[in-house]
mmCIF file of C-alpha atoms and ligand atoms in Angstrom:
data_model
loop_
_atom_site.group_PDB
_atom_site.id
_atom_site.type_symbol
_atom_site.label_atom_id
_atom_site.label_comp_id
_atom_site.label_asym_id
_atom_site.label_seq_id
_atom_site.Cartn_x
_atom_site.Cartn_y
_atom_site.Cartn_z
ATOM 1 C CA UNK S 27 153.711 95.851 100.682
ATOM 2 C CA UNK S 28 154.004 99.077 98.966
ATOM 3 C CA UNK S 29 151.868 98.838 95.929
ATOM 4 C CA UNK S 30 153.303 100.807 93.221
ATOM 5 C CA UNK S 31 156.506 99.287 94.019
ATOM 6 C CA UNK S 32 155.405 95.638 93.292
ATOM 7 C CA UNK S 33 153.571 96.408 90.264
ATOM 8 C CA UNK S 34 156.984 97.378 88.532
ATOM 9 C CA UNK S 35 158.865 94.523 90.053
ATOM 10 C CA UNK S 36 155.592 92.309 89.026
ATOM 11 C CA UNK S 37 156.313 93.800 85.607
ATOM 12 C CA UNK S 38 159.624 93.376 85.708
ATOM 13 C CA UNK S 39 160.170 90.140 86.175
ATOM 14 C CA UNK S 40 157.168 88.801 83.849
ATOM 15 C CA UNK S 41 159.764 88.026 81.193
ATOM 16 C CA UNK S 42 162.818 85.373 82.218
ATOM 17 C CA UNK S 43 165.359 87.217 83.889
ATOM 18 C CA UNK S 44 169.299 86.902 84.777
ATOM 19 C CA UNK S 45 169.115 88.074 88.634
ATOM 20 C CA UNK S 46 171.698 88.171 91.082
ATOM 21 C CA UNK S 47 170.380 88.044 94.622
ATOM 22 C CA UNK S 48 172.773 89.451 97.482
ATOM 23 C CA UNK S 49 172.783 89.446 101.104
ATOM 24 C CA UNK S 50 175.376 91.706 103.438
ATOM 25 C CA UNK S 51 178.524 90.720 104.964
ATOM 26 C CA UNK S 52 178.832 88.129 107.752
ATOM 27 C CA UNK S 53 175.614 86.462 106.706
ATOM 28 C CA UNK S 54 173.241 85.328 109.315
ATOM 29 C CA UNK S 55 170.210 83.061 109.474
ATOM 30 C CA UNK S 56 167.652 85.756 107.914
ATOM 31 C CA UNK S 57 170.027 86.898 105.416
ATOM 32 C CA UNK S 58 170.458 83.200 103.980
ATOM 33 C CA UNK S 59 166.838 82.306 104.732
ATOM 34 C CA UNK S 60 165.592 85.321 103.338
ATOM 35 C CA UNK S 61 167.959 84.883 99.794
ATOM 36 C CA UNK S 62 167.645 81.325 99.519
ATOM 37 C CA UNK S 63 163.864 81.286 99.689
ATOM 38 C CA UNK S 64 164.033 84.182 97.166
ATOM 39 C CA UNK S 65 166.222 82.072 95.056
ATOM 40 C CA UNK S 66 163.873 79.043 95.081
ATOM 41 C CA UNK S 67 161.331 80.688 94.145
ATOM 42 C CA UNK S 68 162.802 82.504 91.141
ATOM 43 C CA UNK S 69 164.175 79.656 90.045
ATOM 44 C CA UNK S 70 160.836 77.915 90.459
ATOM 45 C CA UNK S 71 159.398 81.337 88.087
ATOM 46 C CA UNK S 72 161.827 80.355 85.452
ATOM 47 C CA UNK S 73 164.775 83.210 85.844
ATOM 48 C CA UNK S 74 168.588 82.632 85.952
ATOM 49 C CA UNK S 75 169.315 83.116 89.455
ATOM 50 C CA UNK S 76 172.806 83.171 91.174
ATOM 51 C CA UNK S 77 172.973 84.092 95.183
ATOM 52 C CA UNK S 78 176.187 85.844 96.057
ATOM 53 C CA UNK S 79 177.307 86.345 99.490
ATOM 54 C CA UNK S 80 180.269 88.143 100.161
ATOM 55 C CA UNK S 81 181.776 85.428 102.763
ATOM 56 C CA UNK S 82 181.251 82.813 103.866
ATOM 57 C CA UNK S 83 178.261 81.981 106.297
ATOM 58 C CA UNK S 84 178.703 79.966 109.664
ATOM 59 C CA UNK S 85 178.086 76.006 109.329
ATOM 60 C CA UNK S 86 174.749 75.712 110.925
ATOM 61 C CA UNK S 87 173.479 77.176 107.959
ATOM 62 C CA UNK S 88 174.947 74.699 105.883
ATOM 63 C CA UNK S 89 172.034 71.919 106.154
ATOM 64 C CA UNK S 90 169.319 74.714 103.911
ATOM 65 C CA UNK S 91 167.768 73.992 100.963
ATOM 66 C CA UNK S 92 169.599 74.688 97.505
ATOM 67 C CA UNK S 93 172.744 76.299 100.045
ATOM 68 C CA UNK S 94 175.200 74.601 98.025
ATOM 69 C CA UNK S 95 174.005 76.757 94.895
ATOM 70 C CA UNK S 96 175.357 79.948 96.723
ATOM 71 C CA UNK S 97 178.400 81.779 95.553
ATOM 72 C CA UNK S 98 180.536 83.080 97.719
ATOM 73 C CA UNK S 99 182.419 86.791 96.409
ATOM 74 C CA UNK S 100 185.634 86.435 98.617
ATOM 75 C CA UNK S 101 186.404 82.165 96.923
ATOM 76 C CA UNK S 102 184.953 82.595 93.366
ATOM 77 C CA UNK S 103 185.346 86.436 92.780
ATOM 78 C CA UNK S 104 185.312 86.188 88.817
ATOM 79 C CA UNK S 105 182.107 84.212 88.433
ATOM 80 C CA UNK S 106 180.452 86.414 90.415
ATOM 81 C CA UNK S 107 181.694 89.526 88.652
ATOM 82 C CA UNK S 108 180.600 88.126 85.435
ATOM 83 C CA UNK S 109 176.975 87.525 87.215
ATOM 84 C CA UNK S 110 177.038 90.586 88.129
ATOM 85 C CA UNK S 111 178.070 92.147 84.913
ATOM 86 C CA UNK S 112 175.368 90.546 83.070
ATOM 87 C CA UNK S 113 172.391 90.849 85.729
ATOM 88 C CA UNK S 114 169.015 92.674 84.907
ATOM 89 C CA UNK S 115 168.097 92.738 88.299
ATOM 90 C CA UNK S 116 169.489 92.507 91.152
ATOM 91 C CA UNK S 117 167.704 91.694 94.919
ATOM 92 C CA UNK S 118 169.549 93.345 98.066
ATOM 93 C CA UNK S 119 168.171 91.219 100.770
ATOM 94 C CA UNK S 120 168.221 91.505 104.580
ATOM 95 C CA UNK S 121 170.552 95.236 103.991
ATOM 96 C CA UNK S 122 169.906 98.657 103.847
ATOM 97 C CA UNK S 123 172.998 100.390 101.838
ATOM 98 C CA UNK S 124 175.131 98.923 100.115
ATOM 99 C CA UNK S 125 178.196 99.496 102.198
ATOM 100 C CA UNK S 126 177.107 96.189 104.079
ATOM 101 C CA UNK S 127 178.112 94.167 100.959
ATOM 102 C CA UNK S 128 181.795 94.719 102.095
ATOM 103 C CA UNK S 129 184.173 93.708 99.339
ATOM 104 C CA UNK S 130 181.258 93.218 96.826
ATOM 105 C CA UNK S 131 180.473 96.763 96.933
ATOM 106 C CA UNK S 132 181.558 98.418 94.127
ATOM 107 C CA UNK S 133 181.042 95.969 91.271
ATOM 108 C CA UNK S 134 176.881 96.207 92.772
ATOM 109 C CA UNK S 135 177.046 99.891 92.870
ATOM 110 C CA UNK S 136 178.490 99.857 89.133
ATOM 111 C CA UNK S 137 176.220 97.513 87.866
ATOM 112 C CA UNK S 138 173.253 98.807 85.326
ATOM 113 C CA UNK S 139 170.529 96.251 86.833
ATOM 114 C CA UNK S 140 167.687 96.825 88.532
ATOM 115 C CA UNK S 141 168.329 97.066 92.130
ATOM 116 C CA UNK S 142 165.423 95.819 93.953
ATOM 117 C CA UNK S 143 165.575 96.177 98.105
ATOM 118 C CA UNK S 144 163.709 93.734 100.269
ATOM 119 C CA UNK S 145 164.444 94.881 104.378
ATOM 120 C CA UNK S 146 163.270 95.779 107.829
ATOM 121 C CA UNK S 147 166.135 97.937 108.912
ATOM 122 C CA UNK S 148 165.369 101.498 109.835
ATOM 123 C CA UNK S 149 166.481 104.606 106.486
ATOM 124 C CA UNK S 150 167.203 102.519 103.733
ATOM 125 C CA UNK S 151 170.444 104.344 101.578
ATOM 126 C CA UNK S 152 169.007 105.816 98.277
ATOM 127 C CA UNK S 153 171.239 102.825 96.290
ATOM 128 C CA UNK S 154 168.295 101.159 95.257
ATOM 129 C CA UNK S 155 165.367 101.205 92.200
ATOM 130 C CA UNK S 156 162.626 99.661 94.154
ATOM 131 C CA UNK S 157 162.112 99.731 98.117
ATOM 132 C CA UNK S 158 160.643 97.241 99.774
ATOM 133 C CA UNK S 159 161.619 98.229 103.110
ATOM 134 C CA UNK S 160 159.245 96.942 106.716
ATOM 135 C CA UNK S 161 160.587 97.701 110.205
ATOM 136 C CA UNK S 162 157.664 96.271 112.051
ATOM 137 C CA UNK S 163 158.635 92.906 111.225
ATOM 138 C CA UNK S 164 160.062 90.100 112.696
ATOM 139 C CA UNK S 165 162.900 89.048 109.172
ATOM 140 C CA UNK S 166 163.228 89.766 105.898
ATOM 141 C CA UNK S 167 162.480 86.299 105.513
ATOM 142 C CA UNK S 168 158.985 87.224 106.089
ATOM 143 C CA UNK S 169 159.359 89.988 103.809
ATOM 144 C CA UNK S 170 160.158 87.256 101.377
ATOM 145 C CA UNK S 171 156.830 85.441 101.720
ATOM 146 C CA UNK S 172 154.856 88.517 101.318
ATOM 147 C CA UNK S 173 156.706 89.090 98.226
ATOM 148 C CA UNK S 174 155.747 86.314 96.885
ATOM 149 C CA UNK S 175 152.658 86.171 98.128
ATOM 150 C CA UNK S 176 151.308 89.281 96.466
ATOM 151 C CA UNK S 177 153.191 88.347 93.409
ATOM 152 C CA UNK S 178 150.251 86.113 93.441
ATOM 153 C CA UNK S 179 152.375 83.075 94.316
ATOM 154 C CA UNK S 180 151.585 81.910 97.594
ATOM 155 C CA UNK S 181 151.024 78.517 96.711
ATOM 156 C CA UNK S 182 154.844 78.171 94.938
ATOM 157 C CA UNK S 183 155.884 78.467 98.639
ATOM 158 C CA UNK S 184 156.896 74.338 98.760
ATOM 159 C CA UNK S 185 158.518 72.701 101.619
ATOM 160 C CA UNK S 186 161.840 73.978 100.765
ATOM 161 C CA UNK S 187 161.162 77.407 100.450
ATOM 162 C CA UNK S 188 159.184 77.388 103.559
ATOM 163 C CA UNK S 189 162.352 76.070 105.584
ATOM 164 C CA UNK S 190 164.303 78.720 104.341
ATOM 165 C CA UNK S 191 162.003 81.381 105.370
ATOM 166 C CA UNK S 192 161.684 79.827 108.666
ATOM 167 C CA UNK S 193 164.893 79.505 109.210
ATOM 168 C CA UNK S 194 165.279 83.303 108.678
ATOM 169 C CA UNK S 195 162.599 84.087 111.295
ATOM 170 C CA UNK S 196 163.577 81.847 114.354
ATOM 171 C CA UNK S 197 167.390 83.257 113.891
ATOM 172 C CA UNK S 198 166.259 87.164 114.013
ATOM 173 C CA UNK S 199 163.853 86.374 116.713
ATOM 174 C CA UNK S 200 165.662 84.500 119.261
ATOM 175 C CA UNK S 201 163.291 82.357 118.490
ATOM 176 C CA UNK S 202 160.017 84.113 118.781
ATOM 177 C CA UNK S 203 161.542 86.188 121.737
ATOM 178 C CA UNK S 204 162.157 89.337 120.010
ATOM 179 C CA UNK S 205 161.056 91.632 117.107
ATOM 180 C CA UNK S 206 157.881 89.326 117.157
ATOM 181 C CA UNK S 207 154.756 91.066 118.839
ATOM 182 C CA UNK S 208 153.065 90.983 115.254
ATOM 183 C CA UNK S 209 150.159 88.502 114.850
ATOM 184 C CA UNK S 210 151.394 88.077 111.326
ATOM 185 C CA UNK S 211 154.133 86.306 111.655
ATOM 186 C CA UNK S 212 152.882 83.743 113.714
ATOM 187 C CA UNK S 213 150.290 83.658 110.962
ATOM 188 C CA UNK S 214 153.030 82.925 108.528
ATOM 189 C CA UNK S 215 154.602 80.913 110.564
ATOM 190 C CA UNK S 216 151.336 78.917 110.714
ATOM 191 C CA UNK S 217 151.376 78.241 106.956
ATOM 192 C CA UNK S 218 154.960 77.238 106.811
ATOM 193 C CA UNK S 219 154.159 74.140 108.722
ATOM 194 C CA UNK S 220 150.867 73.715 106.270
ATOM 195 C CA UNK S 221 153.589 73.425 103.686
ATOM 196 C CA UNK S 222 155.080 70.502 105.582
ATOM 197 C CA UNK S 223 158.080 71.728 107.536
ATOM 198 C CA UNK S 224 159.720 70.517 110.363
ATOM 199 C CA UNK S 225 160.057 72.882 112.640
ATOM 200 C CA UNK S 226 161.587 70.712 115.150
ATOM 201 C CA UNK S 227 164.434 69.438 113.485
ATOM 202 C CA UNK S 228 165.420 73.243 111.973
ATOM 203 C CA UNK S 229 165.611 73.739 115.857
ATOM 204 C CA UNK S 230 168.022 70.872 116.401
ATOM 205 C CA UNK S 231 170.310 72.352 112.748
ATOM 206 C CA UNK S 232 170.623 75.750 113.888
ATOM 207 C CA UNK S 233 170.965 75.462 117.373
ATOM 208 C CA UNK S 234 172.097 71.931 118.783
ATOM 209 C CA UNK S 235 175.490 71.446 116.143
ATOM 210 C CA UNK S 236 177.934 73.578 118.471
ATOM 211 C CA UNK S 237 181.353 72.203 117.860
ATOM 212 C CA UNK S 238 183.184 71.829 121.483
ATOM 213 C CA UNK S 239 185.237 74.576 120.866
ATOM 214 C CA UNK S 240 182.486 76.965 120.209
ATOM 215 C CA UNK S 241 180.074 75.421 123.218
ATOM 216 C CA UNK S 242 183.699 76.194 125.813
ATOM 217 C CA UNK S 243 183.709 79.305 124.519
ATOM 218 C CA UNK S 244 180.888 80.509 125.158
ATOM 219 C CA UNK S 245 181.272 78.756 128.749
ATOM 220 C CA UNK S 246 184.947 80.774 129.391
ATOM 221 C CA UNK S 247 183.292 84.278 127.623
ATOM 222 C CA UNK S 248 180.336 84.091 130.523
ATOM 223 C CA UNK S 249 182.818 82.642 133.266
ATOM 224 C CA UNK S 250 185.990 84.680 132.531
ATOM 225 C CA UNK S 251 185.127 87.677 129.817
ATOM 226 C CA UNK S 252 181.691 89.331 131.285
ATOM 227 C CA UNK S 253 181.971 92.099 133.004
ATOM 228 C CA UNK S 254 178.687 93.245 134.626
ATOM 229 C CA UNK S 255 178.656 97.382 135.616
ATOM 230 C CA UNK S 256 175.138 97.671 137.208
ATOM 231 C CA UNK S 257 175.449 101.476 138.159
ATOM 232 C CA UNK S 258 174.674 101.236 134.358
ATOM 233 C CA UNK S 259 172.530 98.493 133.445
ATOM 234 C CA UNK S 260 175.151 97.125 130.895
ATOM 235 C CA UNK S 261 177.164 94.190 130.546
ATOM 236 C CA UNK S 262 179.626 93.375 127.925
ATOM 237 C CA UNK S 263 181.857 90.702 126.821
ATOM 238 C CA UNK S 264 185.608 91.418 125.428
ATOM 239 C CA UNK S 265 187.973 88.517 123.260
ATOM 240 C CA UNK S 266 190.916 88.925 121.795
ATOM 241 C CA UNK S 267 192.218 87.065 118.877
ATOM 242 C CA UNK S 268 193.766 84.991 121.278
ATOM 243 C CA UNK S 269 190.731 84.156 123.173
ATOM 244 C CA UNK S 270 189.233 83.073 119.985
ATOM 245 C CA UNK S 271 192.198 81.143 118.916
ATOM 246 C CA UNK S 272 192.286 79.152 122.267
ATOM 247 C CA UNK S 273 188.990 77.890 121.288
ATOM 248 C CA UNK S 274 189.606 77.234 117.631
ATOM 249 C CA UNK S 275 187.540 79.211 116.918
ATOM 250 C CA UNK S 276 185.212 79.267 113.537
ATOM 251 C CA UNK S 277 182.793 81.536 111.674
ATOM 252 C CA UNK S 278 179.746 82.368 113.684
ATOM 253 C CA UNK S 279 181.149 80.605 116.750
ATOM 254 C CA UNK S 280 180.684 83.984 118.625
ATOM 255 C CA UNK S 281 176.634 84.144 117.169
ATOM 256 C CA UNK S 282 174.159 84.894 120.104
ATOM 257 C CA UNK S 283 177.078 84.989 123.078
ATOM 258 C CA UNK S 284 176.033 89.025 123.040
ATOM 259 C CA UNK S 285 172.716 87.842 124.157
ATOM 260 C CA UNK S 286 173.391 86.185 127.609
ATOM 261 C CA UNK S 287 174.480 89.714 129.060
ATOM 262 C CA UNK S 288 171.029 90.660 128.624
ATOM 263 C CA UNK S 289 169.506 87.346 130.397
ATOM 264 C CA UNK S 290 170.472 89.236 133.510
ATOM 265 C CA UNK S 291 167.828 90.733 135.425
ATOM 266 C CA UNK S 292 168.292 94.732 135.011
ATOM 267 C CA UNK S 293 170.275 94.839 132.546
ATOM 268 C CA UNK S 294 169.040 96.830 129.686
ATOM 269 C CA UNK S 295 172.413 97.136 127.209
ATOM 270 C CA UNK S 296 174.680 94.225 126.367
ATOM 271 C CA UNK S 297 177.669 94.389 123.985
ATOM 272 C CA UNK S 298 180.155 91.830 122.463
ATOM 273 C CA UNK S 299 183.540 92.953 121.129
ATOM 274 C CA UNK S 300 185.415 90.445 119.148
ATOM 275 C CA UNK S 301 189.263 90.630 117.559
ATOM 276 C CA UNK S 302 189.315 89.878 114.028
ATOM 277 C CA UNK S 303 192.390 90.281 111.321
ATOM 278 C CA UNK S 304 192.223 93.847 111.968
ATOM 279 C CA UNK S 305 188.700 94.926 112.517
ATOM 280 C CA UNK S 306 187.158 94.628 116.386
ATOM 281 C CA UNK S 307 183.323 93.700 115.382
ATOM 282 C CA UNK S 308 180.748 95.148 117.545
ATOM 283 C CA UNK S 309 177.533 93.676 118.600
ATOM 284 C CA UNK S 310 175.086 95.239 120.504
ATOM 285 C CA UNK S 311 171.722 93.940 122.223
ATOM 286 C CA UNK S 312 169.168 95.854 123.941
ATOM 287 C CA UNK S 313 165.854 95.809 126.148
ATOM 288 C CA UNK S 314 162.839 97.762 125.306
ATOM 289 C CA UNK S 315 162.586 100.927 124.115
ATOM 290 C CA UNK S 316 166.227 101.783 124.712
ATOM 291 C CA UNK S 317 168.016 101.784 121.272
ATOM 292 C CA UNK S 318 171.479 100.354 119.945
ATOM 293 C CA UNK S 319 170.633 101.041 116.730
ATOM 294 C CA UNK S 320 171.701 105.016 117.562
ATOM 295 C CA UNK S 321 174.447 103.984 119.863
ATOM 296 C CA UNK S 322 175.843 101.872 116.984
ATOM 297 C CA UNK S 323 175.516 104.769 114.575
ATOM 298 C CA UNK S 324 176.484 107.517 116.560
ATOM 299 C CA UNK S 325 179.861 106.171 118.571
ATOM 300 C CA UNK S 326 180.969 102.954 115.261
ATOM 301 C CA UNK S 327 179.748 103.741 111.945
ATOM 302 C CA UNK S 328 177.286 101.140 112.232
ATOM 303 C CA UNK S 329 173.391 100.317 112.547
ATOM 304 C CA UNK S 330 170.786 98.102 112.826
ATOM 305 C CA UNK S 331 167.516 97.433 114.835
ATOM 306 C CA UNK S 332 166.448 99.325 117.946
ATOM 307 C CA UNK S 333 167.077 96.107 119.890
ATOM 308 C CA UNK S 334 170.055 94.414 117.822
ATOM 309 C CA UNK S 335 173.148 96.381 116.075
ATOM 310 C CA UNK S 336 176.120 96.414 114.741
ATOM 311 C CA UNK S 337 179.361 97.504 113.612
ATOM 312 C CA UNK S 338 183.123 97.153 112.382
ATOM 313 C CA UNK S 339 185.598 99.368 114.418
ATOM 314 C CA UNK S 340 189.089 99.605 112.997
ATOM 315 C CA UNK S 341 190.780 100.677 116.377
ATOM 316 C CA UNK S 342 192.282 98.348 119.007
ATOM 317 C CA UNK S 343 190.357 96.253 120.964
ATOM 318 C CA UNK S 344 190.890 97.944 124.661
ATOM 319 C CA UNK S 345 190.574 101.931 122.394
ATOM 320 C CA UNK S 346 187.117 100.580 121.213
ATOM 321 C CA UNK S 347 186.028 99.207 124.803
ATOM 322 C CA UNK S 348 187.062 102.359 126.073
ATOM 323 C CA UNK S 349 184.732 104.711 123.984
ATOM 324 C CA UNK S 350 182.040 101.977 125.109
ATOM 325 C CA UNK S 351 182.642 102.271 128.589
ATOM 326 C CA UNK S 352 182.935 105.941 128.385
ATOM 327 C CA UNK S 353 179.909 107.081 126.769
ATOM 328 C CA UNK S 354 177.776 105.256 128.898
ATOM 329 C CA UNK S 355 177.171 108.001 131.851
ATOM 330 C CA UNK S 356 176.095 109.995 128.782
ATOM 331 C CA UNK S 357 172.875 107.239 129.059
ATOM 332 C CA UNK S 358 172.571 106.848 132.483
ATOM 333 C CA UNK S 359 169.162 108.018 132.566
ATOM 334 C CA UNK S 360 167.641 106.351 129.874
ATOM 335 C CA UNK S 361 169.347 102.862 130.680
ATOM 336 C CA UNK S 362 167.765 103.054 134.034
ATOM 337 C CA UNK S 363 164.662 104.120 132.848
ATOM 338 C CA UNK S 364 164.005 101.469 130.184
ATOM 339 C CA UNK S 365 160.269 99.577 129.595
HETATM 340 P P1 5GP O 2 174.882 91.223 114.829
HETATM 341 O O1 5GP O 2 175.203 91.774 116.159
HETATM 342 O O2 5GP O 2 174.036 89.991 114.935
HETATM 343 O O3 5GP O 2 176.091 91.043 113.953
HETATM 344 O O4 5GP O 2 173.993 92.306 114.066
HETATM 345 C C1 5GP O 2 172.810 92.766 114.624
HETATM 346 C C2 5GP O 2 172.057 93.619 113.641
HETATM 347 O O5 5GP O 2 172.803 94.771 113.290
HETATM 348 C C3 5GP O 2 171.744 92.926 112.327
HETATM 349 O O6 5GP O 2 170.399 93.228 112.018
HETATM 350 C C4 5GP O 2 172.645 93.519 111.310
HETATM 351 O O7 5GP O 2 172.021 93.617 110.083
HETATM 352 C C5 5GP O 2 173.004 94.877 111.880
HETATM 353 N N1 5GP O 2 174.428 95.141 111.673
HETATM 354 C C6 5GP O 2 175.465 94.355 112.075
HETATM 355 N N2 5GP O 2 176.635 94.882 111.724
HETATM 356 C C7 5GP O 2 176.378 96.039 111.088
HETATM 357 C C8 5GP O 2 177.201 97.042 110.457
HETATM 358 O O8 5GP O 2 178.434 96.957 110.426
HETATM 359 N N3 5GP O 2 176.546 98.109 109.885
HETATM 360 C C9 5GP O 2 175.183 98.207 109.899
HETATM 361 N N4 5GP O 2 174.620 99.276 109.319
HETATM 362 N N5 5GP O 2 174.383 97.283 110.464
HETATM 363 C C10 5GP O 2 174.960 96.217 111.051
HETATM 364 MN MN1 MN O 3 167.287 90.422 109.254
#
């Protein structure tokens, strides 16, 4: 980690502190892994910590360590704004500007605390005081247990913590299938089960506790919604609000369908579009060396990893599909010339 960084945060938080730990819109598994392994631990260090998320996060998240501690920005607005008014530090975890904390935004950007960034997404925004920022990483979550770590407080990492952070790294993986040719986080990984987790049965929480609804979907998005254009190594996925409705659909139902566009052989570019109350969200999955993150940026506003983006498009559903479809000949070349 970088050095001079830490030693201010190390000096920082050597007194008690009141810290308010974040994590972006539409939480996923590494953004509450990542915060509630950082909230453990404070806790554990004797600070008054609150974790604030600005909605909620899907239910197979539910089952983490201290997850009924989090606060949620969009149900209990005014005890977070008081948090946030009286914070000395706050952690931005799993984001890189803080446009990704959605409604929360402004009462962050307006607060007087320290703003300390823990990531692994590419050009963090100059919002923060301290940087932590890796890309060659698997999670923040692992960022986390560095942190800690070279605070000196490896062994603080208990069972609970260790879950967390595990948790964080098997979602923004795939589970150890992507953003994970680094020998360190296996060696990580390693030491979370020497601190007694079960890896097993964090399998069976995040990934076997589909609701029917959300298993048929998935089923009808494949069968019905995928359309497949080779000529461009891409295959996306479309549903309306309908669509979603049909299936009763709940938060972080539509989690990981992007990916099964890419689990066909030559395809190099897979993208989800999904009809919210008035925002299409956009997710976009990648092979190799071909990257979404630009595509995301450059044609929605949005970002993320090389291999997994991002993004919030406030035109119709069939407008946004369109300015998918159409800028693709514009990438011909490089989507047929991936490794
Ligand atoms: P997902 O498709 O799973 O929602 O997001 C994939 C990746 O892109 C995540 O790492 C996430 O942090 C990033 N991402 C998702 N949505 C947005 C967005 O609206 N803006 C930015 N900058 N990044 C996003
Ligand atoms: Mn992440």
């Amino acid at each position: 980690m970088q050095k001079e960084e830490l030693t201010n945060i190390i000096n920082l938080l050597s007194t008690p502190r009141k810290i308010v730990i974040t994590a972006h819109t539409n939480p996923d598994g590494d953004a509450i892994g990542s915060g509630l392994a950082m909230y453990g631990y404070l806790q554990k260090k004797g600070h008054d910590v609150m974790f604030m998320i600005p909605d909620p996060d899907p239910e197979f998240l539910h089952w983490m360590p201290f997850h009924s501690l989090i606060m949620v920005y969009r149900d209990q607005q005014e005890l977070c704004l008081e948090a946030i008014k009286k914070a000395e530090v706050i952690f931005c975890l799993d984001y890189n500007s803080l446009g990704r904390l959605g409604r929360a935004e402004e009462p962050v950007r307006n607060s007087n605390a320290a703003k300390i960034l823990i990531d692994h997404h590419r050009d963090p925004a100059p919002d923060f005081d301290y940087i932590l920022s890796i890309i060659e990483t698997s999670s923040t979550s692992e960022l986390v247990y560095d942190f800690i770590s070279a605070c000196g407080d490896a062994e603080m990492i208990d069972q609970d913590i260790a879950a967390c952070i595990y948790a964080g790294i098997i979602t923004d993986t795939g589970s150890f299938s992507y953003s994970c040719n680094y020998e360190k986080t296996y060696l990580i990984t390693a030491d979370l089960y020497r601190k007694g987790i079960d890896g097993e049965h964090i399998h069976r929480h995040v990934y076997d506790t589909y609701s029917e609804g959300r298993l048929r979907l998935l089923g009808y998005s494949i069968s019905e919604k995928l359309v497949v254009l080779k000529e461009y190594h891409t295959a996306y996925i479309y549903l309306s609000k309908e669509d979603l409705d049909r299936f009763n659909y709940q938060v972080g139902d539509t989690e990981d369908i992007v990916n099964y566009g890419l689990s066909v052989a030559g395809i190099n570019l897979a993208a989800l579009f999904t009809e919210r109350d008035g925002v299409v969200r956009i997710s976009l999955r990648s092979k190799g060396n071909f990257s979404v993150n630009d595509i995301a940026r450059k044609y929605f506003n949005g970002g993320g990893h090389v291999n997994a983006a991002g993004a919030n498009s406030t035109i119709s559903l069939e407008e946004t599909v369109r300015i998918f479809v159409e800028m693709l000949p514009d990438y011909k070349e490089k989507l047929t010339s991936v490794y």
